[in-house]
């Protein structure tokens, strides 16, 4: 048996120093930098190619049914039915020169507010025949009506009163009092939502009992609403931002407040087909990706107007005389302007080899 060698205290102390030195000199791993979000693609609106260009003057509001898109014209005082299969104007009906904003369709009917008269005109969407009008107070500055849970919802006055209308009884059956200055309505995520730009709030209403669930602070003057793609979205006119409201937590997702750089002021927004769509002066159409909460594309150049998502398409009033129907997949795929087509050159005759 070989005897164990004695270990000196000095050698133990040296070993401890070496170990401590190796610990203190070790460097933590550098964090992986987060990938930068690419800037929005900016293109002239003429880079897009519509599926159909529908000649229609003064389109101001859209409302969709199962087989058609209805386009209201406040300037013309009428509404036109566009066949969703042929894109042709199938029916044009006079309504009156007192139309105001907020066409909506549901319950086999098209509803069109006439503010000065204090009535909502009704069209039977199965027969295209006028139905019984509904007497109701309507605020002329309201941007929309909403439909859901068997009712119509309309902004009744400047005090933020929301009238609930039974479309069967053709009567107002309840009133909900939200913040003054209510401007827009949307129905989604099982609730009615009311935008109040003057108070910087969005009100959530329980449509089953007509009670206010939550008044949500939203900075920037939320004037426009859209429900879809898993959230409630507001266009904020003061700072030109887009806010995303989490309908589960009833609050704005701060990290999802988007500033697309389109300038402040009014805008129209719509949600659907995998994106959020914005139309405003100077930026005819912008697309926001809700998966990343960033602006993906901005198309500039033409006037802005009414916008909606229906029948798998984006419908947009691009001028005072034309409505475009756009394929959202084609919009997303557009990365550079489409080059103009050039006529094929006429081939030159081959010289004859005969003597």
mmCIF file with all atom_site columns, N, CA and C in Angstrom, residues 162 177-188 191-205 212-227 231-236 242-247 249-252 269:
data_model
loop_
_atom_site.group_PDB
_atom_site.id
_atom_site.type_symbol
_atom_site.label_atom_id
_atom_site.label_alt_id
_atom_site.label_comp_id
_atom_site.label_asym_id
_atom_site.label_entity_id
_atom_site.label_seq_id
_atom_site.pdbx_PDB_ins_code
_atom_site.Cartn_x
_atom_site.Cartn_y
_atom_site.Cartn_z
_atom_site.occupancy
_atom_site.B_iso_or_equiv
_atom_site.pdbx_formal_charge
_atom_site.auth_seq_id
_atom_site.auth_comp_id
_atom_site.auth_asym_id
_atom_site.auth_atom_id
_atom_site.pdbx_PDB_model_num
ATOM 1   N N  . UNK A 1 162 ? -77.015 55.922 -26.362 1.00 0.00 ? 162 UNK A N  1
ATOM 2   C CA . UNK A 1 162 ? -77.110 54.872 -27.372 1.00 0.00 ? 162 UNK A CA 1
ATOM 3   C C  . UNK A 1 162 ? -78.500 54.262 -27.295 1.00 0.00 ? 162 UNK A C  1
ATOM 4   N N  . UNK A 1 177 ? -76.378 55.212 -21.524 1.00 0.00 ? 177 UNK A N  1
ATOM 5   C CA . UNK A 1 177 ? -75.757 56.527 -21.470 1.00 0.00 ? 177 UNK A CA 1
ATOM 6   C C  . UNK A 1 177 ? -74.241 56.384 -21.317 1.00 0.00 ? 177 UNK A C  1
ATOM 7   N N  . UNK A 1 178 ? -73.524 56.700 -22.397 1.00 0.00 ? 178 UNK A N  1
ATOM 8   C CA . UNK A 1 178 ? -72.068 56.636 -22.397 1.00 0.00 ? 178 UNK A CA 1
ATOM 9   C C  . UNK A 1 178 ? -71.512 58.058 -22.329 1.00 0.00 ? 178 UNK A C  1
ATOM 10  N N  . UNK A 1 179 ? -70.205 58.200 -22.550 1.00 0.00 ? 179 UNK A N  1
ATOM 11  C CA . UNK A 1 179 ? -69.597 59.527 -22.474 1.00 0.00 ? 179 UNK A CA 1
ATOM 12  C C  . UNK A 1 179 ? -70.112 60.445 -23.577 1.00 0.00 ? 179 UNK A C  1
ATOM 13  N N  . UNK A 1 180 ? -70.212 61.732 -23.316 1.00 0.00 ? 180 UNK A N  1
ATOM 14  C CA . UNK A 1 180 ? -70.635 62.690 -24.353 1.00 0.00 ? 180 UNK A CA 1
ATOM 15  C C  . UNK A 1 180 ? -69.664 62.685 -25.530 1.00 0.00 ? 180 UNK A C  1
ATOM 16  N N  . UNK A 1 181 ? -70.217 62.924 -26.712 1.00 0.00 ? 181 UNK A N  1
ATOM 17  C CA . UNK A 1 181 ? -69.391 62.998 -27.906 1.00 0.00 ? 181 UNK A CA 1
ATOM 18  C C  . UNK A 1 181 ? -69.163 61.666 -28.582 1.00 0.00 ? 181 UNK A C  1
ATOM 19  N N  . UNK A 1 182 ? -69.993 60.660 -28.281 1.00 0.00 ? 182 UNK A N  1
ATOM 20  C CA . UNK A 1 182 ? -69.841 59.350 -28.928 1.00 0.00 ? 182 UNK A CA 1
ATOM 21  C C  . UNK A 1 182 ? -69.875 59.510 -30.446 1.00 0.00 ? 182 UNK A C  1
ATOM 22  N N  . UNK A 1 183 ? -68.982 58.796 -31.141 1.00 0.00 ? 183 UNK A N  1
ATOM 23  C CA . UNK A 1 183 ? -68.857 58.988 -32.583 1.00 0.00 ? 183 UNK A CA 1
ATOM 24  C C  . UNK A 1 183 ? -69.044 57.732 -33.409 1.00 0.00 ? 183 UNK A C  1
ATOM 25  N N  . UNK A 1 184 ? -68.710 56.569 -32.860 1.00 0.00 ? 184 UNK A N  1
ATOM 26  C CA . UNK A 1 184 ? -68.719 55.361 -33.686 1.00 0.00 ? 184 UNK A CA 1
ATOM 27  C C  . UNK A 1 184 ? -69.105 54.161 -32.834 1.00 0.00 ? 184 UNK A C  1
ATOM 28  N N  . UNK A 1 185 ? -69.709 53.154 -33.501 1.00 0.00 ? 185 UNK A N  1
ATOM 29  C CA . UNK A 1 185 ? -70.131 51.920 -32.846 1.00 0.00 ? 185 UNK A CA 1
ATOM 30  C C  . UNK A 1 185 ? -69.546 50.723 -33.583 1.00 0.00 ? 185 UNK A C  1
ATOM 31  N N  . UNK A 1 186 ? -69.320 49.655 -32.828 1.00 0.00 ? 186 UNK A N  1
ATOM 32  C CA . UNK A 1 186 ? -68.917 48.385 -33.427 1.00 0.00 ? 186 UNK A CA 1
ATOM 33  C C  . UNK A 1 186 ? -69.427 47.266 -32.542 1.00 0.00 ? 186 UNK A C  1
ATOM 34  N N  . UNK A 1 187 ? -69.775 46.153 -33.178 1.00 0.00 ? 187 UNK A N  1
ATOM 35  C CA . UNK A 1 187 ? -70.222 44.998 -32.424 1.00 0.00 ? 187 UNK A CA 1
ATOM 36  C C  . UNK A 1 187 ? -69.242 43.860 -32.668 1.00 0.00 ? 187 UNK A C  1
ATOM 37  N N  . UNK A 1 188 ? -68.704 43.302 -31.591 1.00 0.00 ? 188 UNK A N  1
ATOM 38  C CA . UNK A 1 188 ? -67.750 42.216 -31.722 1.00 0.00 ? 188 UNK A CA 1
ATOM 39  C C  . UNK A 1 188 ? -67.296 41.726 -30.368 1.00 0.00 ? 188 UNK A C  1
ATOM 40  N N  . UNK A 1 191 ? -69.826 41.974 -27.488 1.00 0.00 ? 191 UNK A N  1
ATOM 41  C CA . UNK A 1 191 ? -70.159 43.233 -26.834 1.00 0.00 ? 191 UNK A CA 1
ATOM 42  C C  . UNK A 1 191 ? -70.391 44.331 -27.860 1.00 0.00 ? 191 UNK A C  1
ATOM 43  N N  . UNK A 1 192 ? -71.028 45.406 -27.398 1.00 0.00 ? 192 UNK A N  1
ATOM 44  C CA . UNK A 1 192 ? -71.148 46.634 -28.173 1.00 0.00 ? 192 UNK A CA 1
ATOM 45  C C  . UNK A 1 192 ? -70.070 47.590 -27.681 1.00 0.00 ? 192 UNK A C  1
ATOM 46  N N  . UNK A 1 193 ? -69.377 48.240 -28.620 1.00 0.00 ? 193 UNK A N  1
ATOM 47  C CA . UNK A 1 193 ? -68.284 49.151 -28.282 1.00 0.00 ? 193 UNK A CA 1
ATOM 48  C C  . UNK A 1 193 ? -68.620 50.539 -28.812 1.00 0.00 ? 193 UNK A C  1
ATOM 49  N N  . UNK A 1 194 ? -68.336 51.547 -28.010 1.00 0.00 ? 194 UNK A N  1
ATOM 50  C CA . UNK A 1 194 ? -68.671 52.936 -28.349 1.00 0.00 ? 194 UNK A CA 1
ATOM 51  C C  . UNK A 1 194 ? -67.408 53.787 -28.249 1.00 0.00 ? 194 UNK A C  1
ATOM 52  N N  . UNK A 1 195 ? -67.050 54.462 -29.340 1.00 0.00 ? 195 UNK A N  1
ATOM 53  C CA . UNK A 1 195 ? -65.876 55.342 -29.338 1.00 0.00 ? 195 UNK A CA 1
ATOM 54  C C  . UNK A 1 195 ? -66.289 56.749 -28.923 1.00 0.00 ? 195 UNK A C  1
ATOM 55  N N  . UNK A 1 196 ? -65.514 57.345 -28.019 1.00 0.00 ? 196 UNK A N  1
ATOM 56  C CA . UNK A 1 196 ? -65.800 58.688 -27.504 1.00 0.00 ? 196 UNK A CA 1
ATOM 57  C C  . UNK A 1 196 ? -64.549 59.558 -27.613 1.00 0.00 ? 196 UNK A C  1
ATOM 58  N N  . UNK A 1 197 ? -64.328 60.218 -28.759 1.00 0.00 ? 197 UNK A N  1
ATOM 59  C CA . UNK A 1 197 ? -63.080 60.975 -28.949 1.00 0.00 ? 197 UNK A CA 1
ATOM 60  C C  . UNK A 1 197 ? -62.946 62.176 -28.019 1.00 0.00 ? 197 UNK A C  1
ATOM 61  N N  . UNK A 1 198 ? -64.052 62.771 -27.617 1.00 0.00 ? 198 UNK A N  1
ATOM 62  C CA . UNK A 1 198 ? -63.959 63.956 -26.766 1.00 0.00 ? 198 UNK A CA 1
ATOM 63  C C  . UNK A 1 198 ? -63.446 63.623 -25.373 1.00 0.00 ? 198 UNK A C  1
ATOM 64  N N  . UNK A 1 199 ? -63.754 62.429 -24.893 1.00 0.00 ? 199 UNK A N  1
ATOM 65  C CA . UNK A 1 199 ? -63.325 62.018 -23.560 1.00 0.00 ? 199 UNK A CA 1
ATOM 66  C C  . UNK A 1 199 ? -62.166 61.030 -23.575 1.00 0.00 ? 199 UNK A C  1
ATOM 67  N N  . UNK A 1 200 ? -61.684 60.689 -24.789 1.00 0.00 ? 200 UNK A N  1
ATOM 68  C CA . UNK A 1 200 ? -60.587 59.721 -24.919 1.00 0.00 ? 200 UNK A CA 1
ATOM 69  C C  . UNK A 1 200 ? -60.937 58.393 -24.246 1.00 0.00 ? 200 UNK A C  1
ATOM 70  N N  . UNK A 1 201 ? -62.105 57.861 -24.589 1.00 0.00 ? 201 UNK A N  1
ATOM 71  C CA . UNK A 1 201 ? -62.546 56.601 -24.008 1.00 0.00 ? 201 UNK A CA 1
ATOM 72  C C  . UNK A 1 201 ? -63.224 55.727 -25.055 1.00 0.00 ? 201 UNK A C  1
ATOM 73  N N  . UNK A 1 202 ? -63.263 54.448 -24.745 1.00 0.00 ? 202 UNK A N  1
ATOM 74  C CA . UNK A 1 202 ? -64.100 53.490 -25.465 1.00 0.00 ? 202 UNK A CA 1
ATOM 75  C C  . UNK A 1 202 ? -64.927 52.764 -24.415 1.00 0.00 ? 202 UNK A C  1
ATOM 76  N N  . UNK A 1 203 ? -66.232 52.721 -24.616 1.00 0.00 ? 203 UNK A N  1
ATOM 77  C CA . UNK A 1 203 ? -67.142 52.108 -23.654 1.00 0.00 ? 203 UNK A CA 1
ATOM 78  C C  . UNK A 1 203 ? -67.558 50.727 -24.145 1.00 0.00 ? 203 UNK A C  1
ATOM 79  N N  . UNK A 1 204 ? -67.462 49.756 -23.238 1.00 0.00 ? 204 UNK A N  1
ATOM 80  C CA . UNK A 1 204 ? -67.939 48.407 -23.538 1.00 0.00 ? 204 UNK A CA 1
ATOM 81  C C  . UNK A 1 204 ? -69.307 48.218 -22.892 1.00 0.00 ? 204 UNK A C  1
ATOM 82  N N  . UNK A 1 205 ? -70.290 47.788 -23.693 1.00 0.00 ? 205 UNK A N  1
ATOM 83  C CA . UNK A 1 205 ? -71.654 47.591 -23.220 1.00 0.00 ? 205 UNK A CA 1
ATOM 84  C C  . UNK A 1 205 ? -72.011 46.115 -23.336 1.00 0.00 ? 205 UNK A C  1
ATOM 85  N N  . UNK A 1 212 ? -73.164 49.032 -18.766 1.00 0.00 ? 212 UNK A N  1
ATOM 86  C CA . UNK A 1 212 ? -71.781 49.351 -19.128 1.00 0.00 ? 212 UNK A CA 1
ATOM 87  C C  . UNK A 1 212 ? -70.842 48.441 -18.339 1.00 0.00 ? 212 UNK A C  1
ATOM 88  N N  . UNK A 1 213 ? -70.018 47.720 -19.048 1.00 0.00 ? 213 UNK A N  1
ATOM 89  C CA . UNK A 1 213 ? -69.064 46.810 -18.423 1.00 0.00 ? 213 UNK A CA 1
ATOM 90  C C  . UNK A 1 213 ? -67.807 47.549 -18.009 1.00 0.00 ? 213 UNK A C  1
ATOM 91  N N  . UNK A 1 214 ? -67.314 48.404 -18.903 1.00 0.00 ? 214 UNK A N  1
ATOM 92  C CA . UNK A 1 214 ? -66.045 49.084 -18.642 1.00 0.00 ? 214 UNK A CA 1
ATOM 93  C C  . UNK A 1 214 ? -65.939 50.311 -19.537 1.00 0.00 ? 214 UNK A C  1
ATOM 94  N N  . UNK A 1 215 ? -65.406 51.386 -18.978 1.00 0.00 ? 215 UNK A N  1
ATOM 95  C CA . UNK A 1 215 ? -65.021 52.548 -19.770 1.00 0.00 ? 215 UNK A CA 1
ATOM 96  C C  . UNK A 1 215 ? -63.508 52.550 -19.838 1.00 0.00 ? 215 UNK A C  1
ATOM 97  N N  . UNK A 1 216 ? -62.979 52.369 -21.042 1.00 0.00 ? 216 UNK A N  1
ATOM 98  C CA . UNK A 1 216 ? -61.548 52.119 -21.235 1.00 0.00 ? 216 UNK A CA 1
ATOM 99  C C  . UNK A 1 216 ? -60.861 53.389 -21.720 1.00 0.00 ? 216 UNK A C  1
ATOM 100 N N  . UNK A 1 217 ? -59.844 53.880 -21.026 1.00 0.00 ? 217 UNK A N  1
ATOM 101 C CA . UNK A 1 217 ? -59.098 55.043 -21.522 1.00 0.00 ? 217 UNK A CA 1
ATOM 102 C C  . UNK A 1 217 ? -58.328 54.692 -22.791 1.00 0.00 ? 217 UNK A C  1
ATOM 103 N N  . UNK A 1 218 ? -58.481 55.519 -23.815 1.00 0.00 ? 218 UNK A N  1
ATOM 104 C CA . UNK A 1 218 ? -57.748 55.351 -25.072 1.00 0.00 ? 218 UNK A CA 1
ATOM 105 C C  . UNK A 1 218 ? -57.229 56.726 -25.482 1.00 0.00 ? 218 UNK A C  1
ATOM 106 N N  . UNK A 1 219 ? -55.937 56.897 -25.460 1.00 0.00 ? 219 UNK A N  1
ATOM 107 C CA . UNK A 1 219 ? -55.349 58.205 -25.764 1.00 0.00 ? 219 UNK A CA 1
ATOM 108 C C  . UNK A 1 219 ? -55.472 58.528 -27.245 1.00 0.00 ? 219 UNK A C  1
ATOM 109 N N  . UNK A 1 220 ? -55.499 59.817 -27.542 1.00 0.00 ? 220 UNK A N  1
ATOM 110 C CA . UNK A 1 220 ? -55.424 60.244 -28.937 1.00 0.00 ? 220 UNK A CA 1
ATOM 111 C C  . UNK A 1 220 ? -56.739 60.536 -29.612 1.00 0.00 ? 220 UNK A C  1
ATOM 112 N N  . UNK A 1 221 ? -57.853 60.459 -28.899 1.00 0.00 ? 221 UNK A N  1
ATOM 113 C CA . UNK A 1 221 ? -59.142 60.777 -29.527 1.00 0.00 ? 221 UNK A CA 1
ATOM 114 C C  . UNK A 1 221 ? -59.669 59.666 -30.399 1.00 0.00 ? 221 UNK A C  1
ATOM 115 N N  . UNK A 1 222 ? -60.111 58.528 -29.831 1.00 0.00 ? 222 UNK A N  1
ATOM 116 C CA . UNK A 1 222 ? -60.606 57.407 -30.646 1.00 0.00 ? 222 UNK A CA 1
ATOM 117 C C  . UNK A 1 222 ? -61.907 57.765 -31.349 1.00 0.00 ? 222 UNK A C  1
ATOM 118 N N  . UNK A 1 223 ? -61.844 57.911 -32.662 1.00 0.00 ? 223 UNK A N  1
ATOM 119 C CA . UNK A 1 223 ? -63.010 58.368 -33.421 1.00 0.00 ? 223 UNK A CA 1
ATOM 120 C C  . UNK A 1 223 ? -63.601 57.265 -34.288 1.00 0.00 ? 223 UNK A C  1
ATOM 121 N N  . UNK A 1 224 ? -62.793 56.261 -34.658 1.00 0.00 ? 224 UNK A N  1
ATOM 122 C CA . UNK A 1 224 ? -63.259 55.171 -35.518 1.00 0.00 ? 224 UNK A CA 1
ATOM 123 C C  . UNK A 1 224 ? -63.031 53.830 -34.858 1.00 0.00 ? 224 UNK A C  1
ATOM 124 N N  . UNK A 1 225 ? -63.937 52.875 -35.093 1.00 0.00 ? 225 UNK A N  1
ATOM 125 C CA . UNK A 1 225 ? -63.865 51.558 -34.474 1.00 0.00 ? 225 UNK A CA 1
ATOM 126 C C  . UNK A 1 225 ? -63.938 50.460 -35.523 1.00 0.00 ? 225 UNK A C  1
ATOM 127 N N  . UNK A 1 226 ? -63.274 49.343 -35.229 1.00 0.00 ? 226 UNK A N  1
ATOM 128 C CA . UNK A 1 226 ? -63.420 48.126 -36.029 1.00 0.00 ? 226 UNK A CA 1
ATOM 129 C C  . UNK A 1 226 ? -63.234 46.942 -35.097 1.00 0.00 ? 226 UNK A C  1
ATOM 130 N N  . UNK A 1 227 ? -64.041 45.913 -35.274 1.00 0.00 ? 227 UNK A N  1
ATOM 131 C CA . UNK A 1 227 ? -63.931 44.697 -34.480 1.00 0.00 ? 227 UNK A CA 1
ATOM 132 C C  . UNK A 1 227 ? -63.535 43.550 -35.393 1.00 0.00 ? 227 UNK A C  1
ATOM 133 N N  . UNK A 1 231 ? -59.436 41.331 -31.782 1.00 0.00 ? 231 UNK A N  1
ATOM 134 C CA . UNK A 1 231 ? -59.332 42.528 -30.941 1.00 0.00 ? 231 UNK A CA 1
ATOM 135 C C  . UNK A 1 231 ? -60.337 43.581 -31.401 1.00 0.00 ? 231 UNK A C  1
ATOM 136 N N  . UNK A 1 232 ? -60.387 44.676 -30.647 1.00 0.00 ? 232 UNK A N  1
ATOM 137 C CA . UNK A 1 232 ? -61.128 45.866 -31.027 1.00 0.00 ? 232 UNK A CA 1
ATOM 138 C C  . UNK A 1 232 ? -60.086 46.930 -31.359 1.00 0.00 ? 232 UNK A C  1
ATOM 139 N N  . UNK A 1 233 ? -60.267 47.621 -32.475 1.00 0.00 ? 233 UNK A N  1
ATOM 140 C CA . UNK A 1 233 ? -59.272 48.569 -32.972 1.00 0.00 ? 233 UNK A CA 1
ATOM 141 C C  . UNK A 1 233 ? -59.880 49.962 -33.036 1.00 0.00 ? 233 UNK A C  1
ATOM 142 N N  . UNK A 1 234 ? -59.102 50.959 -32.666 1.00 0.00 ? 234 UNK A N  1
ATOM 143 C CA . UNK A 1 234 ? -59.575 52.342 -32.756 1.00 0.00 ? 234 UNK A CA 1
ATOM 144 C C  . UNK A 1 234 ? -58.594 53.170 -33.568 1.00 0.00 ? 234 UNK A C  1
ATOM 145 N N  . UNK A 1 235 ? -59.154 54.025 -34.417 1.00 0.00 ? 235 UNK A N  1
ATOM 146 C CA . UNK A 1 235 ? -58.333 55.054 -35.065 1.00 0.00 ? 235 UNK A CA 1
ATOM 147 C C  . UNK A 1 235 ? -58.445 56.308 -34.221 1.00 0.00 ? 235 UNK A C  1
ATOM 148 N N  . UNK A 1 236 ? -57.288 56.865 -33.840 1.00 0.00 ? 236 UNK A N  1
ATOM 149 C CA . UNK A 1 236 ? -57.236 58.013 -32.946 1.00 0.00 ? 236 UNK A CA 1
ATOM 150 C C  . UNK A 1 236 ? -56.816 59.249 -33.733 1.00 0.00 ? 236 UNK A C  1
ATOM 151 N N  . UNK A 1 242 ? -53.203 53.967 -34.119 1.00 0.00 ? 242 UNK A N  1
ATOM 152 C CA . UNK A 1 242 ? -54.150 52.867 -34.121 1.00 0.00 ? 242 UNK A CA 1
ATOM 153 C C  . UNK A 1 242 ? -53.932 52.093 -32.827 1.00 0.00 ? 242 UNK A C  1
ATOM 154 N N  . UNK A 1 243 ? -54.992 51.959 -32.021 1.00 0.00 ? 243 UNK A N  1
ATOM 155 C CA . UNK A 1 243 ? -54.875 51.256 -30.745 1.00 0.00 ? 243 UNK A CA 1
ATOM 156 C C  . UNK A 1 243 ? -55.571 49.911 -30.823 1.00 0.00 ? 243 UNK A C  1
ATOM 157 N N  . UNK A 1 244 ? -54.988 48.931 -30.141 1.00 0.00 ? 244 UNK A N  1
ATOM 158 C CA . UNK A 1 244 ? -55.546 47.584 -30.076 1.00 0.00 ? 244 UNK A CA 1
ATOM 159 C C  . UNK A 1 244 ? -56.066 47.341 -28.659 1.00 0.00 ? 244 UNK A C  1
ATOM 160 N N  . UNK A 1 245 ? -57.361 47.055 -28.545 1.00 0.00 ? 245 UNK A N  1
ATOM 161 C CA . UNK A 1 245 ? -57.970 46.813 -27.240 1.00 0.00 ? 245 UNK A CA 1
ATOM 162 C C  . UNK A 1 245 ? -58.130 45.309 -27.041 1.00 0.00 ? 245 UNK A C  1
ATOM 163 N N  . UNK A 1 246 ? -57.600 44.835 -25.928 1.00 0.00 ? 246 UNK A N  1
ATOM 164 C CA . UNK A 1 246 ? -57.749 43.438 -25.545 1.00 0.00 ? 246 UNK A CA 1
ATOM 165 C C  . UNK A 1 246 ? -59.138 43.270 -24.933 1.00 0.00 ? 246 UNK A C  1
ATOM 166 N N  . UNK A 1 247 ? -60.011 42.501 -25.592 1.00 0.00 ? 247 UNK A N  1
ATOM 167 C CA . UNK A 1 247 ? -61.393 42.373 -25.141 1.00 0.00 ? 247 UNK A CA 1
ATOM 168 C C  . UNK A 1 247 ? -61.535 41.455 -23.938 1.00 0.00 ? 247 UNK A C  1
ATOM 169 N N  . UNK A 1 249 ? -59.166 41.521 -21.296 1.00 0.00 ? 249 UNK A N  1
ATOM 170 C CA . UNK A 1 249 ? -58.736 42.332 -20.167 1.00 0.00 ? 249 UNK A CA 1
ATOM 171 C C  . UNK A 1 249 ? -59.353 43.728 -20.159 1.00 0.00 ? 249 UNK A C  1
ATOM 172 N N  . UNK A 1 250 ? -60.072 44.082 -21.237 1.00 0.00 ? 250 UNK A N  1
ATOM 173 C CA . UNK A 1 250 ? -60.710 45.404 -21.339 1.00 0.00 ? 250 UNK A CA 1
ATOM 174 C C  . UNK A 1 250 ? -59.704 46.536 -21.153 1.00 0.00 ? 250 UNK A C  1
ATOM 175 N N  . UNK A 1 251 ? -58.604 46.463 -21.884 1.00 0.00 ? 251 UNK A N  1
ATOM 176 C CA . UNK A 1 251 ? -57.612 47.531 -21.822 1.00 0.00 ? 251 UNK A CA 1
ATOM 177 C C  . UNK A 1 251 ? -56.830 47.590 -23.124 1.00 0.00 ? 251 UNK A C  1
ATOM 178 N N  . UNK A 1 252 ? -56.235 48.749 -23.349 1.00 0.00 ? 252 UNK A N  1
ATOM 179 C CA . UNK A 1 252 ? -55.393 48.927 -24.528 1.00 0.00 ? 252 UNK A CA 1
ATOM 180 C C  . UNK A 1 252 ? -54.075 48.208 -24.309 1.00 0.00 ? 252 UNK A C  1
ATOM 181 N N  . UNK A 1 269 ? -61.526 52.778 -40.849 1.00 0.00 ? 269 UNK A N  1
ATOM 182 C CA . UNK A 1 269 ? -60.811 51.529 -40.626 1.00 0.00 ? 269 UNK A CA 1
ATOM 183 C C  . UNK A 1 269 ? -61.771 50.355 -40.765 1.00 0.00 ? 269 UNK A C  1
#
